[in-house]
Coordinates of C-alpha atoms in Angstrom, one line a residue:
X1 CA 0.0 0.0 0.0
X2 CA 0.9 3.8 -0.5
X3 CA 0.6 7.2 0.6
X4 CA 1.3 10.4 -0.7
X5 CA 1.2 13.4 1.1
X6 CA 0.4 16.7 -0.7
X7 CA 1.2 20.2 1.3
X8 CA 1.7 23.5 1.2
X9 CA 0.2 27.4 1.8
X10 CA -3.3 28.1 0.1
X11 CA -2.9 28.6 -3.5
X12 CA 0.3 26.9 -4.2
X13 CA -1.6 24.0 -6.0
X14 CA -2.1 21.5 -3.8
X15 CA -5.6 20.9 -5.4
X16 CA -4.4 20.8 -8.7
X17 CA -1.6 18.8 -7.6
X18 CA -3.9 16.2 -6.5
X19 CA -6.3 16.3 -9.6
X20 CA -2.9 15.1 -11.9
X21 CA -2.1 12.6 -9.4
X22 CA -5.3 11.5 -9.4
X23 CA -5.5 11.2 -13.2
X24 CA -2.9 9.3 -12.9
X25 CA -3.1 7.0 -10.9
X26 CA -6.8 6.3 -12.0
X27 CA -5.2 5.0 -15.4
X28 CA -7.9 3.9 -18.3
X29 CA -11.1 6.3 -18.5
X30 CA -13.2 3.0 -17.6
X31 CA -16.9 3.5 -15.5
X32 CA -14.9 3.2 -11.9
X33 CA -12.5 6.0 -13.1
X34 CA -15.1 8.0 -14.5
X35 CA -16.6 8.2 -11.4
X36 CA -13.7 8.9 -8.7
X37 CA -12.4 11.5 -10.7
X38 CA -16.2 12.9 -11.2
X39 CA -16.2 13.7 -7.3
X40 CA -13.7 16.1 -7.7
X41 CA -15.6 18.9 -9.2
X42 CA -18.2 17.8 -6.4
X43 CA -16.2 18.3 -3.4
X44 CA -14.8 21.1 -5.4
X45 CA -18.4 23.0 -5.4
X46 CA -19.1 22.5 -2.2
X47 CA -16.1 23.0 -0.1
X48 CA -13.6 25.5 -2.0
X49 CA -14.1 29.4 -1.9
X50 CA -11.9 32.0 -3.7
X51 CA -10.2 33.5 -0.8
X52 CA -7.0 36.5 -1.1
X53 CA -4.5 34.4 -2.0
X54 CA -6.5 31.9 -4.1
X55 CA -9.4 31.7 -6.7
X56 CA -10.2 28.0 -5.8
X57 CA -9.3 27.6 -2.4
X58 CA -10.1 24.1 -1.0
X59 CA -11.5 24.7 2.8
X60 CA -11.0 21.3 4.1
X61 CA -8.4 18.7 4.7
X62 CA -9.1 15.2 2.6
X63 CA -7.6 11.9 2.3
X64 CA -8.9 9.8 -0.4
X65 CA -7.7 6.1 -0.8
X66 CA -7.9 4.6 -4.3
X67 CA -8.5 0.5 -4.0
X68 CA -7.0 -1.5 -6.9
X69 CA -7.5 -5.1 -7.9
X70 CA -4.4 -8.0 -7.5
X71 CA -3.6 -7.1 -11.5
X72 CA -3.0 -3.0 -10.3
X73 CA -6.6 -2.1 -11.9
X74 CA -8.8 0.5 -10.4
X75 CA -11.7 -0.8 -8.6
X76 CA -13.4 2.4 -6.5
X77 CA -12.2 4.6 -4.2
X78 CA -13.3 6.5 -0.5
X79 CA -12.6 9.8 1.0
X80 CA -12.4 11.2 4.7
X81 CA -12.3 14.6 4.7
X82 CA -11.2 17.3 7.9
X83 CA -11.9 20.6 9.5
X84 CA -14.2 22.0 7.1
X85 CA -14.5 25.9 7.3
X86 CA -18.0 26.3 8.7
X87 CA -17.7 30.2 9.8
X88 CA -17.1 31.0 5.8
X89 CA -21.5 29.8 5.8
X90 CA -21.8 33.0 7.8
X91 CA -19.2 35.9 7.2
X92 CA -16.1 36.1 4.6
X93 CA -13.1 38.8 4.4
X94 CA -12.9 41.8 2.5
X95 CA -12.7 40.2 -1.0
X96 CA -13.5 36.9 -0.2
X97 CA -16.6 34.5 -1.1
X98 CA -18.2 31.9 0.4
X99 CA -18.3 28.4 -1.3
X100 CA -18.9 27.8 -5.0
X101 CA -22.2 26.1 -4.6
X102 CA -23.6 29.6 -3.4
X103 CA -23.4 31.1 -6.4
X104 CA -24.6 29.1 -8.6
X105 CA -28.3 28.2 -7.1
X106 CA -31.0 28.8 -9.3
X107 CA -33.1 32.0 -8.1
X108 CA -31.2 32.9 -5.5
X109 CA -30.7 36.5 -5.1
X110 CA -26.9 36.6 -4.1
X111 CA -26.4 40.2 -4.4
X112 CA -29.0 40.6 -1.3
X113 CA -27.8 37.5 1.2
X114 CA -26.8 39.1 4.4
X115 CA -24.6 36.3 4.5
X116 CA -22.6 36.6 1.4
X117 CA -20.1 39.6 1.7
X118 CA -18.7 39.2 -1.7
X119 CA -21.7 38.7 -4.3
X120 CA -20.3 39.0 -7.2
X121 CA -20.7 36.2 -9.9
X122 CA -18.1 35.2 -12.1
X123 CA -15.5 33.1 -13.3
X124 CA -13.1 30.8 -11.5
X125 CA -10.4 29.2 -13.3
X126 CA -12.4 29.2 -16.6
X127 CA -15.4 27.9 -15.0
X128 CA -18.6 30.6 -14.5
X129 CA -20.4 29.6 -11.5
X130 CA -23.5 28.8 -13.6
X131 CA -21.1 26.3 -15.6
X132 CA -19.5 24.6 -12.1
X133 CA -23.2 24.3 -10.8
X134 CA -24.1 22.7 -13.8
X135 CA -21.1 20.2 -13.5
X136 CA -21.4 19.4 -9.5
X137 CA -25.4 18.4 -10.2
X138 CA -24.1 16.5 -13.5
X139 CA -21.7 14.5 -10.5
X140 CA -24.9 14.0 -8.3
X141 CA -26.8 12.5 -11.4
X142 CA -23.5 9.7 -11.7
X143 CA -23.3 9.3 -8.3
X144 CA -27.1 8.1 -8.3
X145 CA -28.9 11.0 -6.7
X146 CA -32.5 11.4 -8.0
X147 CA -33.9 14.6 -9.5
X148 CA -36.0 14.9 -6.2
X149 CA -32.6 14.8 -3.6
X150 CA -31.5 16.9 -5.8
X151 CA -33.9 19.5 -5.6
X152 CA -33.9 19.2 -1.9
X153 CA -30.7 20.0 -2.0
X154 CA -30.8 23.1 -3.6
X155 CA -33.7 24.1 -1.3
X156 CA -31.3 23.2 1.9
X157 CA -28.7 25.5 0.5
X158 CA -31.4 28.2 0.1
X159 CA -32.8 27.8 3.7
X160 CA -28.8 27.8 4.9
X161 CA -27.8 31.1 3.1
X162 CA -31.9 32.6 3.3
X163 CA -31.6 32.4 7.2
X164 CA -29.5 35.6 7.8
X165 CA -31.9 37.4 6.3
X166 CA -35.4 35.6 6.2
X167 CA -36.0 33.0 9.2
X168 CA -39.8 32.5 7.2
X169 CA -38.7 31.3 3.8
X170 CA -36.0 29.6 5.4
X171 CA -38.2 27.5 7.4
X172 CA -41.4 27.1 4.7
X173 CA -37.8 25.5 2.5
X174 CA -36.9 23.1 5.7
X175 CA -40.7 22.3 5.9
X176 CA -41.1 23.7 9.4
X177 CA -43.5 26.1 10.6
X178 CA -42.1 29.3 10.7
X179 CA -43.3 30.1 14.1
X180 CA -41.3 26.9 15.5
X181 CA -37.9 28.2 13.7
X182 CA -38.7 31.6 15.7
X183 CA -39.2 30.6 18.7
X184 CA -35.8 28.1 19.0
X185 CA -33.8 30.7 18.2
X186 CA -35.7 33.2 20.7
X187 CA -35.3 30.6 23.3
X188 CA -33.6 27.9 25.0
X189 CA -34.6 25.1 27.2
X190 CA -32.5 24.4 30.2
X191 CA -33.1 21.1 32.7
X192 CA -31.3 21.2 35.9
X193 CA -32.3 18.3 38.3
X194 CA -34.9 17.5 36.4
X195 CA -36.5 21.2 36.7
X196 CA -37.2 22.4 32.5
X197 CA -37.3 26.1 32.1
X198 CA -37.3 28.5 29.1
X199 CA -34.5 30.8 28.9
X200 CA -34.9 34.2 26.8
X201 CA -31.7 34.7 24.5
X202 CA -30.2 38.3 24.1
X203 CA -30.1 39.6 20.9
X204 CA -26.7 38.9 20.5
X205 CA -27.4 34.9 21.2
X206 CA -30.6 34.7 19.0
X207 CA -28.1 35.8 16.2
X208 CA -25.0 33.4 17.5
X209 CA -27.8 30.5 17.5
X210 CA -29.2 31.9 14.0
X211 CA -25.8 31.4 12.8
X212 CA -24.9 28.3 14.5
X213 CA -28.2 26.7 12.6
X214 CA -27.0 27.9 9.2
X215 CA -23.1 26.7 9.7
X216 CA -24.7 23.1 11.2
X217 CA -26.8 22.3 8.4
X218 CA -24.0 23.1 5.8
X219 CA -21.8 20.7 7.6
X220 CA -24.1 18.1 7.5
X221 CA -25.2 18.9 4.2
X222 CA -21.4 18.7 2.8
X223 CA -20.9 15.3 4.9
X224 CA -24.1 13.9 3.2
X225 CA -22.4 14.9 -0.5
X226 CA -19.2 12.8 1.0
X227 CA -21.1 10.0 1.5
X228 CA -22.7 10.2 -1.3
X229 CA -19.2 10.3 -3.5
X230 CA -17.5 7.7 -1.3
X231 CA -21.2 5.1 -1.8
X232 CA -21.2 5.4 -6.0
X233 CA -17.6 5.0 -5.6
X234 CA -16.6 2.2 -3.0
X235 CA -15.8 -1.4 -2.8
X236 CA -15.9 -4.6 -0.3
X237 CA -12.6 -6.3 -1.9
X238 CA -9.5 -4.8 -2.8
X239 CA -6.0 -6.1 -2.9
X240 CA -3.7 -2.6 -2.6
X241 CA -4.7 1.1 -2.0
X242 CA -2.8 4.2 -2.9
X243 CA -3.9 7.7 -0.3
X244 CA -3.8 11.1 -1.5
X245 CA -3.5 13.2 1.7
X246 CA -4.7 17.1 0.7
X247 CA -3.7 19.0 4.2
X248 CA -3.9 22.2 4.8
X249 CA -0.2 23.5 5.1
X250 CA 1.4 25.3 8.1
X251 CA 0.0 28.7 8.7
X252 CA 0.8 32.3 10.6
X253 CA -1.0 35.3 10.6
X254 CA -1.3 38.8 12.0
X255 CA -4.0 37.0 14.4
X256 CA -4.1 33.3 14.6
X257 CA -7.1 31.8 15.9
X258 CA -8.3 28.1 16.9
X259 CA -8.5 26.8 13.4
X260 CA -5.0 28.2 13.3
X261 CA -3.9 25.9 16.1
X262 CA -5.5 22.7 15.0
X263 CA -4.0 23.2 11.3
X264 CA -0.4 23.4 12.9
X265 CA -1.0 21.3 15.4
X266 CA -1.4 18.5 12.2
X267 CA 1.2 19.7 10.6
X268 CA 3.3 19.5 13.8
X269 CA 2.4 15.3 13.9
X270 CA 3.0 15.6 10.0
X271 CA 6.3 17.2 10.0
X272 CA 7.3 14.8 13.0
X273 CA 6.4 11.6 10.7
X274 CA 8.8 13.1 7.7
X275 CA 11.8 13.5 9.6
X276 CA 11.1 10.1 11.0
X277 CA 10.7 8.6 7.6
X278 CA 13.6 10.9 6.4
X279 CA 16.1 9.3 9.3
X280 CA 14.5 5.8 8.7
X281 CA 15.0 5.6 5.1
X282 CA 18.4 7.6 5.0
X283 CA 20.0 5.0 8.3
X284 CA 18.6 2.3 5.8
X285 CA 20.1 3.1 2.4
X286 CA 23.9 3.6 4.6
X287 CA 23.6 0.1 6.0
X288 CA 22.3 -1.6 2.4
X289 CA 25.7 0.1 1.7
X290 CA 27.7 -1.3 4.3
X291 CA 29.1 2.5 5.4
X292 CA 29.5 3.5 8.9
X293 CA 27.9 6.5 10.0
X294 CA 26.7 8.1 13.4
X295 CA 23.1 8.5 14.4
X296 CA 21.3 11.5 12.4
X297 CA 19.9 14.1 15.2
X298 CA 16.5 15.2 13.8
X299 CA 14.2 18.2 15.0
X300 CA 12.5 16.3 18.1
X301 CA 9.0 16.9 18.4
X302 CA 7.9 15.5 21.5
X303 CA 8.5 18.5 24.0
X304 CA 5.6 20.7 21.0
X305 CA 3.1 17.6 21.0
X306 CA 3.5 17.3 24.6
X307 CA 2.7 20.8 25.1
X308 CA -0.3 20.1 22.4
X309 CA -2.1 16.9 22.6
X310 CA -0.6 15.4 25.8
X311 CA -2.3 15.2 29.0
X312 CA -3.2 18.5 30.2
X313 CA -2.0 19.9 27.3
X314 CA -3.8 22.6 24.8
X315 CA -6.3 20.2 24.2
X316 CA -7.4 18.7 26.9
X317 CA -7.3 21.9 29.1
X318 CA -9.8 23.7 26.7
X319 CA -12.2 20.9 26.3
X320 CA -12.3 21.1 30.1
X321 CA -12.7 24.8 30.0
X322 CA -15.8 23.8 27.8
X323 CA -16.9 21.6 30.1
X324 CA -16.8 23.4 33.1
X325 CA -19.6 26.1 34.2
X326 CA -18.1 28.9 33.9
X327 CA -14.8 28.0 31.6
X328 CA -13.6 30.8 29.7
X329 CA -10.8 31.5 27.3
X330 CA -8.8 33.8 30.2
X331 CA -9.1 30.8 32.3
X332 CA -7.2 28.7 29.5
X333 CA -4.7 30.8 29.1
X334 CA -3.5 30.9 32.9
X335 CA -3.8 27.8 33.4
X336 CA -1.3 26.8 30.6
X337 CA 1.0 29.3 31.8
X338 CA 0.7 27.5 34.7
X339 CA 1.4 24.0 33.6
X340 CA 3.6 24.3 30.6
X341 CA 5.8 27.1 31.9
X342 CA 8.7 24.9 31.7
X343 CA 8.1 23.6 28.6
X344 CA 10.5 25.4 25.8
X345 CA 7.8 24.9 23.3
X346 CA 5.4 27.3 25.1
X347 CA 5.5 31.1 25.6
X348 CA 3.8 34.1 26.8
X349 CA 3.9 36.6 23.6
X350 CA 2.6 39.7 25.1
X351 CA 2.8 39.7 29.1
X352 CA 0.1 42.6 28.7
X353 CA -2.2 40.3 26.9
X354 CA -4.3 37.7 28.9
X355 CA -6.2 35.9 25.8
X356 CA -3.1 35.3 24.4
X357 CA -0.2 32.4 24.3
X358 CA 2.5 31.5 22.0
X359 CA 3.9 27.4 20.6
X360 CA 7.2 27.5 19.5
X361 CA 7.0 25.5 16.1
X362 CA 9.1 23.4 14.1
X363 CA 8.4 25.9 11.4
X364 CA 7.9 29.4 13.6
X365 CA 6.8 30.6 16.4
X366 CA 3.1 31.2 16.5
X367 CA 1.1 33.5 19.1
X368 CA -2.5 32.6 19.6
X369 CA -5.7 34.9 20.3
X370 CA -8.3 32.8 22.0
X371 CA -11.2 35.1 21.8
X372 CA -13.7 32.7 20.9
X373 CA -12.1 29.5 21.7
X374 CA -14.6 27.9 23.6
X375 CA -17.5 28.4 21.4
X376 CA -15.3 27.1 18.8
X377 CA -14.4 23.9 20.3
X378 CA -18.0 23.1 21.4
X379 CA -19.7 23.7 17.9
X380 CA -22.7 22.3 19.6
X381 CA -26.1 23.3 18.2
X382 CA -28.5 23.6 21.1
X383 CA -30.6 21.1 22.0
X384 CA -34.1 22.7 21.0
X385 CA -32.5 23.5 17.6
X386 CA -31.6 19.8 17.2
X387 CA -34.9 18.6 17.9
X388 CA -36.7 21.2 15.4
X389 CA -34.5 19.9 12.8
X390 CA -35.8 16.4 13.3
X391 CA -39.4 17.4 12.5
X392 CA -37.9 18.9 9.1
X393 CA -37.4 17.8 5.8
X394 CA -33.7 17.7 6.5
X395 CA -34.5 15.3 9.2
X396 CA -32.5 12.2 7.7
X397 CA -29.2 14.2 8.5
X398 CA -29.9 14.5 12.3
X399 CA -30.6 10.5 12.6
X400 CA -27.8 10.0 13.9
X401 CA -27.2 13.0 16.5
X402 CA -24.8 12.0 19.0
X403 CA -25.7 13.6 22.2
X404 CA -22.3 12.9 23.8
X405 CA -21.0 14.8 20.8
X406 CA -16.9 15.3 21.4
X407 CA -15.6 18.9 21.2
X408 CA -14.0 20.0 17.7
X409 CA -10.4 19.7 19.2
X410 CA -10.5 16.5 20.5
X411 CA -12.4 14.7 17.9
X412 CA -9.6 16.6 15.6
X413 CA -6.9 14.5 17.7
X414 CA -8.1 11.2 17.7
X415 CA -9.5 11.2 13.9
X416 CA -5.3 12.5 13.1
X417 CA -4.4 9.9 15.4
X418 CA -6.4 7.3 13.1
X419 CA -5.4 9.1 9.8
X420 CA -1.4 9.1 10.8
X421 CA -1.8 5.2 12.0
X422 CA -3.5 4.2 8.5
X423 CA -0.6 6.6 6.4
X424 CA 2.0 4.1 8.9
X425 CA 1.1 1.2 7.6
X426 CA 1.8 2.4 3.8
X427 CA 4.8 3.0 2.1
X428 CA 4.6 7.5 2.1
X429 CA 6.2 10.0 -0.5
X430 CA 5.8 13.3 -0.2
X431 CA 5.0 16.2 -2.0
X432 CA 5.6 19.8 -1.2
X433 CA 3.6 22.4 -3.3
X434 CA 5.4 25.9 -3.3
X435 CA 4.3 28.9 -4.5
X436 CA 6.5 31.4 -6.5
X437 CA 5.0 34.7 -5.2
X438 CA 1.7 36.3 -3.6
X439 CA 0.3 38.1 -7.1
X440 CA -0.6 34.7 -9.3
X441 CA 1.9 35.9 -11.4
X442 CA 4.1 34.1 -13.7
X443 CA 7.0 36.3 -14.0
X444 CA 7.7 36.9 -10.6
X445 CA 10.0 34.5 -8.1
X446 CA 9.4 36.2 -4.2
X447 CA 12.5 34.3 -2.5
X448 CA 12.0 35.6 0.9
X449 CA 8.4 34.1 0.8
X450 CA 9.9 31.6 -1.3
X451 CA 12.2 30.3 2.0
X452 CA 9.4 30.9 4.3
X453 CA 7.2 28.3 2.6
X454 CA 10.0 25.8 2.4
X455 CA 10.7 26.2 6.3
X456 CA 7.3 25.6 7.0
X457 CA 6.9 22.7 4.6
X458 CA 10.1 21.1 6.9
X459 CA 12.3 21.1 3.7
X460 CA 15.0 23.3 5.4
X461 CA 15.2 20.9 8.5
X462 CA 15.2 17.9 6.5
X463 CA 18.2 19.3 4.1
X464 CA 19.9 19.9 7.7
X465 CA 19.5 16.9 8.7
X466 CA 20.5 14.8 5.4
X467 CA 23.4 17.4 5.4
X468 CA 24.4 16.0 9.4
X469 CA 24.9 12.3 7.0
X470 CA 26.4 12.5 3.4
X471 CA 24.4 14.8 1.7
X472 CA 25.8 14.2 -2.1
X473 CA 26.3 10.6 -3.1
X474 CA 26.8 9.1 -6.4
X475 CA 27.3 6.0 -8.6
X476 CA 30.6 4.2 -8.5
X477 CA 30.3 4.1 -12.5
X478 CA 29.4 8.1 -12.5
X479 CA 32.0 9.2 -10.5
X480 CA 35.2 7.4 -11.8
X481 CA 33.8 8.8 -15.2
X482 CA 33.8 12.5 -14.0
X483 CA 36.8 12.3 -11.5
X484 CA 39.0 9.4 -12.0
X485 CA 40.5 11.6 -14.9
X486 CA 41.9 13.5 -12.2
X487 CA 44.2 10.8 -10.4
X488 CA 46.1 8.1 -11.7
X489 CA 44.4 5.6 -10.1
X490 CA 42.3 3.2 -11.6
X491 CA 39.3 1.9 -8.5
X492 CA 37.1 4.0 -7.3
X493 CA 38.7 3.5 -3.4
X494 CA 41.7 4.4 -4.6
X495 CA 40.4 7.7 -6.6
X496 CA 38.5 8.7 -3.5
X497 CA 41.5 8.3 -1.2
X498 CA 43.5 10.0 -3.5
X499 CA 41.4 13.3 -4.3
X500 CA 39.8 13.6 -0.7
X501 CA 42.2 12.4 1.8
X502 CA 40.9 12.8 5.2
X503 CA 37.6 14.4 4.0
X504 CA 34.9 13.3 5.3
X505 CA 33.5 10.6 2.3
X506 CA 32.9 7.1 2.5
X507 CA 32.9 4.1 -0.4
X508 CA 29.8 2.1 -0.2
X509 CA 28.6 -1.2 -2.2
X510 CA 27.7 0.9 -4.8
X511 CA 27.4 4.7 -4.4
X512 CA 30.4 7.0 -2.9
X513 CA 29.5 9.1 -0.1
X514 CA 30.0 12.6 0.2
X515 CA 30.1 14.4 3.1
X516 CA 29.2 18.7 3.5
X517 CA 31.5 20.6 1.4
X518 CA 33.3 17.7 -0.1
X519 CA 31.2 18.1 -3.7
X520 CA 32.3 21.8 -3.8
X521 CA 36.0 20.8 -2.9
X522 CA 36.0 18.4 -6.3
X523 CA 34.6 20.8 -9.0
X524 CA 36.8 23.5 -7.7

């Protein structure tokens, strides 16, 4: 089995990088190829956005596993998908949109959605947002979705982006009585010891549970088009698998907030898995050669995951901030001042600044603003809301509603824990995706941002680290040909020992070793 794992900063191709693999590796144009590459434009619809620094920004993490037959045929495929953006539902950035699918719905007035900041139509990598609608419903059609789901569908999205402005169409397209909608986000029902009473919300919570609804139903609505990609596309039998990982890269901005941390915080596990792999495969190609070396040092992770996902670590203290009456984001950040003050990993970036704390990472250092933290992690849509939605038409996507429903942050730990266990058992390659400059331009080469990306992909550590070994190597054929012209010696021992004397080199069973600086010292 394999794995390859596609990274980088938004826009520097990752998606695209993924589509050519994926054509690839799908081989003939038969029926089962036809319809794994098919939900691409799908997922494309329905979870990119154009954001600043990309026209076709995909807004969630995805791993999709291709299953082939004994004989290396494709036979179907599945996809797991991460961290989808769900505040974009509600608000966007100066010059941002929201997702694709948005655009696109027949008879809805963009121009006037409260919740659409940018509501311009138009064209995104040579696709009008008429033309991508057409092709995402043209997917649902091959993937075995009736004309009637179909419709439904495009009345859930209406109801989602209608209910920041109209709670009455909204509800008449969910198929719930208008009166009902209104008075679940008015109110709340709270039972202590068996005691029920009706809470009033603030204006300020009637909108927060108004926009809870609409970022809810989009999730659930997206994870229904997932499932509907991975049924027309899976199989029971397969004999070997090939994953495309499509991860969000590292990330730091003026203000980094909790989707900041769980992006670096799987980049962090990812970056740790590449040097290991790195060290493994590098201490494994010098004994196949039968050449002594000393162990590699590699960038150690464990005090930053500690510090992260260990106990009592970033985690598990805000979930239990969350959980307790009371818990608020101040109270998070003093108490990991408190317990990871001796961790080198952790720091306080602004002493002035109580909702803030910094995590030294293999990449950068990153400080952290947790306004908002809590509500974040819960993501829980409140119980009255839940139970409204199972009278509606949407009903079948709130079957299964887990009442013991994790937090965001720790469900986000244990389904990485699952994803970096399944990539363990394969055989990984990597891919870094780097983008040549901030202006989509083709003439331009930005080296400062250039190096930047690279040090956060973990190239610059993993060059140190081959660089600690023998960074330059080559054939014993190859380099008598270009160097033993240069000694009168005639094996390649000999015409090592004689050109490099005690520089650092080494003659394996079939490549010389070369050890920092040496390659300079022989074209000089």
């Amino acid at each position: 089995d394999q794995s390859i794992l596609v990274s980088g900063e938004s826009g520097a191709g990752k998606t695209e990088t993924v589509k050519i693999l994926l054509r690839h590796l799908c081989g003939d144009s038969s029926d089962v190829a036809s319809r794994v590459l098919d939900a691409a434009p799908l997922l494309e619809s329905f979870g990119n956005a154009k954001t600043i620094r990309n026209d076709n920004s995909s807004r969630f993490g995805k791993f999709t596993r291709l299953r082939y037959d004994g004989h290396g045929r494709l036979r179907g495929s599945d996809c797991e998908t991460y961290l989808l953006e769900k505040s974009r539902v509600v608000a966007q950035a100066p010059g941002e949109r929201t997702y694709h699918c948005a655009y696109g719905i027949p008879d809805l007035d963009v121009a006037a959605l409260h919740y659409v900041t940018a509501s311009q139509r138009g064209t995104i990598e040579g696709l009008t947002d008429e033309d991508r609608h057409s092709q995402a419903w043209a997917s649902l059609a091959k993937c075995g979705v009736s004309a009637k789901d179909r419709d439904s569908l495009i009345d859930m999205l209406k109801a989602v982006f209608l209910l920041g402005d109209s709670t009455d169409e909204a509800a008449s397209l969910l198929g719930v009585p208008a009166d009902s909608l209104k008075t679940a986000l008015k109110e709340r029902t709270v039972t202590v010891r068996r005691e029920t009473t009706i809470v009033q919300r603030t204006p300020a919570e009637r909108t927060a549970a108004r926009d809870a609804l609409a970022k809810e139903l989009y999730a659930r609505c997206f994870d229904w088009v997932v499932a509907l990609t991975n049924e027309a596309t899976s199989v029971d039998a397969w004999e070997a698998s090939c994953g495309l990982l499509d991860i969000f890269g590292f990330e730091s901005f003026p203000i980094n907030r909790f989707e900041q941390l769980c992006i670096n915080y799987a980049n962090e596990r990812l970056q740790e898995k590449f040097c290991r792999d790195l060290f493994r495969s590098v201490q494994a190609e010098y004994e196949d050669e039968g050449i002594p070396f000393e162990p590699i040092a590699f960038p150690d992770a464990a005090a930053a995951l500690k510090l992260l996902e260990g106990p009592m670590g970033i985690v598990d203290v805000l979930d239990e901030e969350c959980a307790r009456p009371g818990g608020s984001e101040l109270a998070l950040v003093s108490k990991l001042k408190t317990l990871h003050d001796d961790n080198q990993r952790f720091y306080v970036p602004d002493k002035f600044s109580a909702n803030k704390f910094g995590v030294r990472h293999y990449a950068e250092p990153v400080s952290y603003t947790v306004d908002g933290w809590c509500e974040r992690n819960r993501d829980a849509l409140h119980a009255d809301l839940v139970e409204l939605m199972k009278k509606s038409s949407v009903s079948s996507l709130f079957e299964t509603d887990d009442k013991r429903q994790k937090t965001v942050a720790s469900k986000f730990r244990r389904r990485l824990k699952t994803l970096l266990e399944d990539v363990s058992r394969t055989e990984t390659r990597y891919v870094r995706c780097v983008k040549p400059n901030s202006e989509a331009s083709s003439s331009l080469f930005d080296a400062p941002s250039v190096c930047a990306q690279l040090r956060c992909a973990g190239v610059v550590a993993a060059v140190e680290m081959t660089r600690a070994g023998y960074p330059n190597r080559s054939g014993h054929a190859a380099f008598l040909a270009r160097y033993g012209r240069l000694t009168s010696e005639s094996d390649v021992e000999s015409v090592a020992r004689s050109l490099l004397g005690e520089r650092r080199h080494a003659v394996g069973k079939t490549r010389v070793y070369l050890g920092p600086g040496v390659l300079e010292f022989l074209e000089r």
